[in-house]
Amino acid sequence: MDRPAERPALAPAEAELSWQESALCAQTGPELFFPEPGSSTREAKFLCGLCDIREACLEYALTHDERFGVWGGLSEQERYELKRRRAGRR
Ligand code: SF4
């Protein structure tokens, strides 16, 4: 008898990014999340606030030192400040 088909394991890189399948921003364009300098990030942050994977997104951005755009509801500057605060607690 054949073994039941198993779901193939994700390759490490795919597994690391699998949370992005639920990304609310994937349903919009990137323009909101990568605004021109000086443009508002309010709409992007609003959508992030509704996104189920906000925490995973933010941690990914912090871990991978994403320098541009809104990730996990925080702008570049806000992520930089969060990293500094976390580093100060060590
Ligand atoms: S938290 Fe924001 S940037 Fe991250 S996946 Fe969700 S909508 Fe996109």
Tab-separated table of C-alpha atoms and ligand atoms in Angstrom:
chain	number	residue	atom	x	y	z
A	1	MET	CA	0.000	0.000	0.000
A	2	ASP	CA	1.280	3.429	-0.907
A	3	ARG	CA	2.013	5.907	1.837
A	4	PRO	CA	-0.344	8.865	1.937
A	5	ALA	CA	0.996	11.868	0.157
A	6	GLU	CA	2.737	14.199	2.527
A	7	ARG	CA	2.938	17.887	2.158
A	8	PRO	CA	6.473	18.606	1.012
A	9	ALA	CA	8.523	20.455	3.566
A	10	LEU	CA	9.310	24.015	2.697
A	11	ALA	CA	12.883	24.819	1.830
A	12	PRO	CA	14.452	26.971	4.559
A	13	ALA	CA	14.199	30.175	2.546
A	14	GLU	CA	10.550	29.467	1.681
A	15	ALA	CA	9.712	28.629	5.284
A	16	GLU	CA	11.295	31.848	6.470
A	17	LEU	CA	9.076	33.857	4.131
A	18	SER	CA	5.899	31.757	4.378
A	19	TRP	CA	4.302	34.308	6.724
A	20	GLN	CA	4.222	36.726	3.794
A	21	GLU	CA	1.427	34.690	2.203
A	22	SER	CA	-0.925	36.416	4.671
A	23	ALA	CA	0.470	39.872	4.049
A	24	LEU	CA	-2.280	42.433	3.809
A	25	CYS	CA	0.006	44.678	1.784
A	26	ALA	CA	0.141	42.012	-0.934
A	27	GLN	CA	-3.426	43.023	-1.738
A	28	THR	CA	-2.415	46.626	-2.372
A	29	GLY	CA	0.388	48.128	-4.351
A	30	PRO	CA	3.861	48.682	-2.924
A	31	GLU	CA	3.486	52.449	-3.329
A	32	LEU	CA	1.796	52.854	0.041
A	33	PHE	CA	4.519	50.918	1.823
A	34	PHE	CA	7.457	52.455	0.008
A	35	PRO	CA	6.383	56.094	-0.270
A	36	GLU	CA	8.486	58.807	-1.773
A	37	PRO	CA	10.574	60.702	0.787
A	38	GLY	CA	8.398	63.159	2.651
A	39	SER	CA	5.151	61.374	1.722
A	40	SER	CA	2.711	60.161	4.328
A	41	THR	CA	2.987	56.670	5.785
A	42	ARG	CA	-0.373	56.957	7.536
A	43	GLU	CA	-2.330	54.676	5.191
A	44	ALA	CA	0.349	52.001	5.225
A	45	LYS	CA	0.499	52.060	9.015
A	46	PHE	CA	-3.288	51.853	9.182
A	47	LEU	CA	-3.262	48.696	7.039
A	48	CYS	CA	-0.441	47.229	9.111
A	49	GLY	CA	-2.612	47.738	12.154
A	50	LEU	CA	-5.203	45.444	10.573
A	51	CYS	CA	-2.677	42.847	9.437
A	52	ASP	CA	-2.580	39.474	11.214
A	53	ILE	CA	1.150	39.028	10.687
A	54	ARG	CA	2.312	42.415	11.863
A	55	GLU	CA	4.637	41.049	14.543
A	56	ALA	CA	6.302	38.543	12.193
A	57	CYS	CA	6.695	41.243	9.590
A	58	LEU	CA	8.294	43.654	12.029
A	59	GLU	CA	10.690	41.037	13.383
A	60	TYR	CA	11.662	40.046	9.841
A	61	ALA	CA	12.418	43.669	8.987
A	62	LEU	CA	14.461	44.136	12.151
A	63	THR	CA	16.359	40.874	11.682
A	64	HIS	CA	17.119	41.578	8.035
A	65	ASP	CA	17.872	45.233	8.605
A	66	GLU	CA	15.297	46.407	6.079
A	67	ARG	CA	16.173	50.038	5.552
A	68	PHE	CA	13.306	51.259	3.392
A	69	GLY	CA	9.538	51.382	3.652
A	70	VAL	CA	6.952	50.546	6.263
A	71	TRP	CA	7.246	47.082	7.815
A	72	GLY	CA	5.127	45.853	10.675
A	73	GLY	CA	3.589	49.282	11.078
A	74	LEU	CA	6.862	51.109	11.618
A	75	SER	CA	8.762	53.473	9.370
A	76	GLU	CA	12.501	53.276	8.814
A	77	GLN	CA	13.142	55.806	11.566
A	78	GLU	CA	10.808	54.063	13.994
A	79	ARG	CA	12.484	50.687	13.364
A	80	TYR	CA	15.875	52.282	13.880
A	81	GLU	CA	14.737	53.742	17.194
A	82	LEU	CA	13.218	50.419	18.274
A	83	LYS	CA	16.482	48.616	17.516
A	84	ARG	CA	18.400	51.179	19.550
A	85	ARG	CA	16.004	50.810	22.493
A	86	ARG	CA	16.281	47.023	22.365
A	87	ALA	CA	20.076	47.191	22.158
A	88	GLY	CA	20.101	49.493	25.178
A	89	ARG	CA	18.279	46.898	27.258
A	90	ARG	CA	20.978	44.276	26.818
B	1	SF4	S1	2.377	44.326	8.773
B	1	SF4	FE1	2.139	45.805	7.118
B	1	SF4	S2	3.987	45.650	5.872
B	1	SF4	FE2	3.858	43.828	7.169
B	1	SF4	S3	2.850	42.287	5.958
B	1	SF4	FE3	1.267	43.304	7.139
B	1	SF4	S4	0.508	44.973	5.845
B	1	SF4	FE4	2.455	44.262	4.979
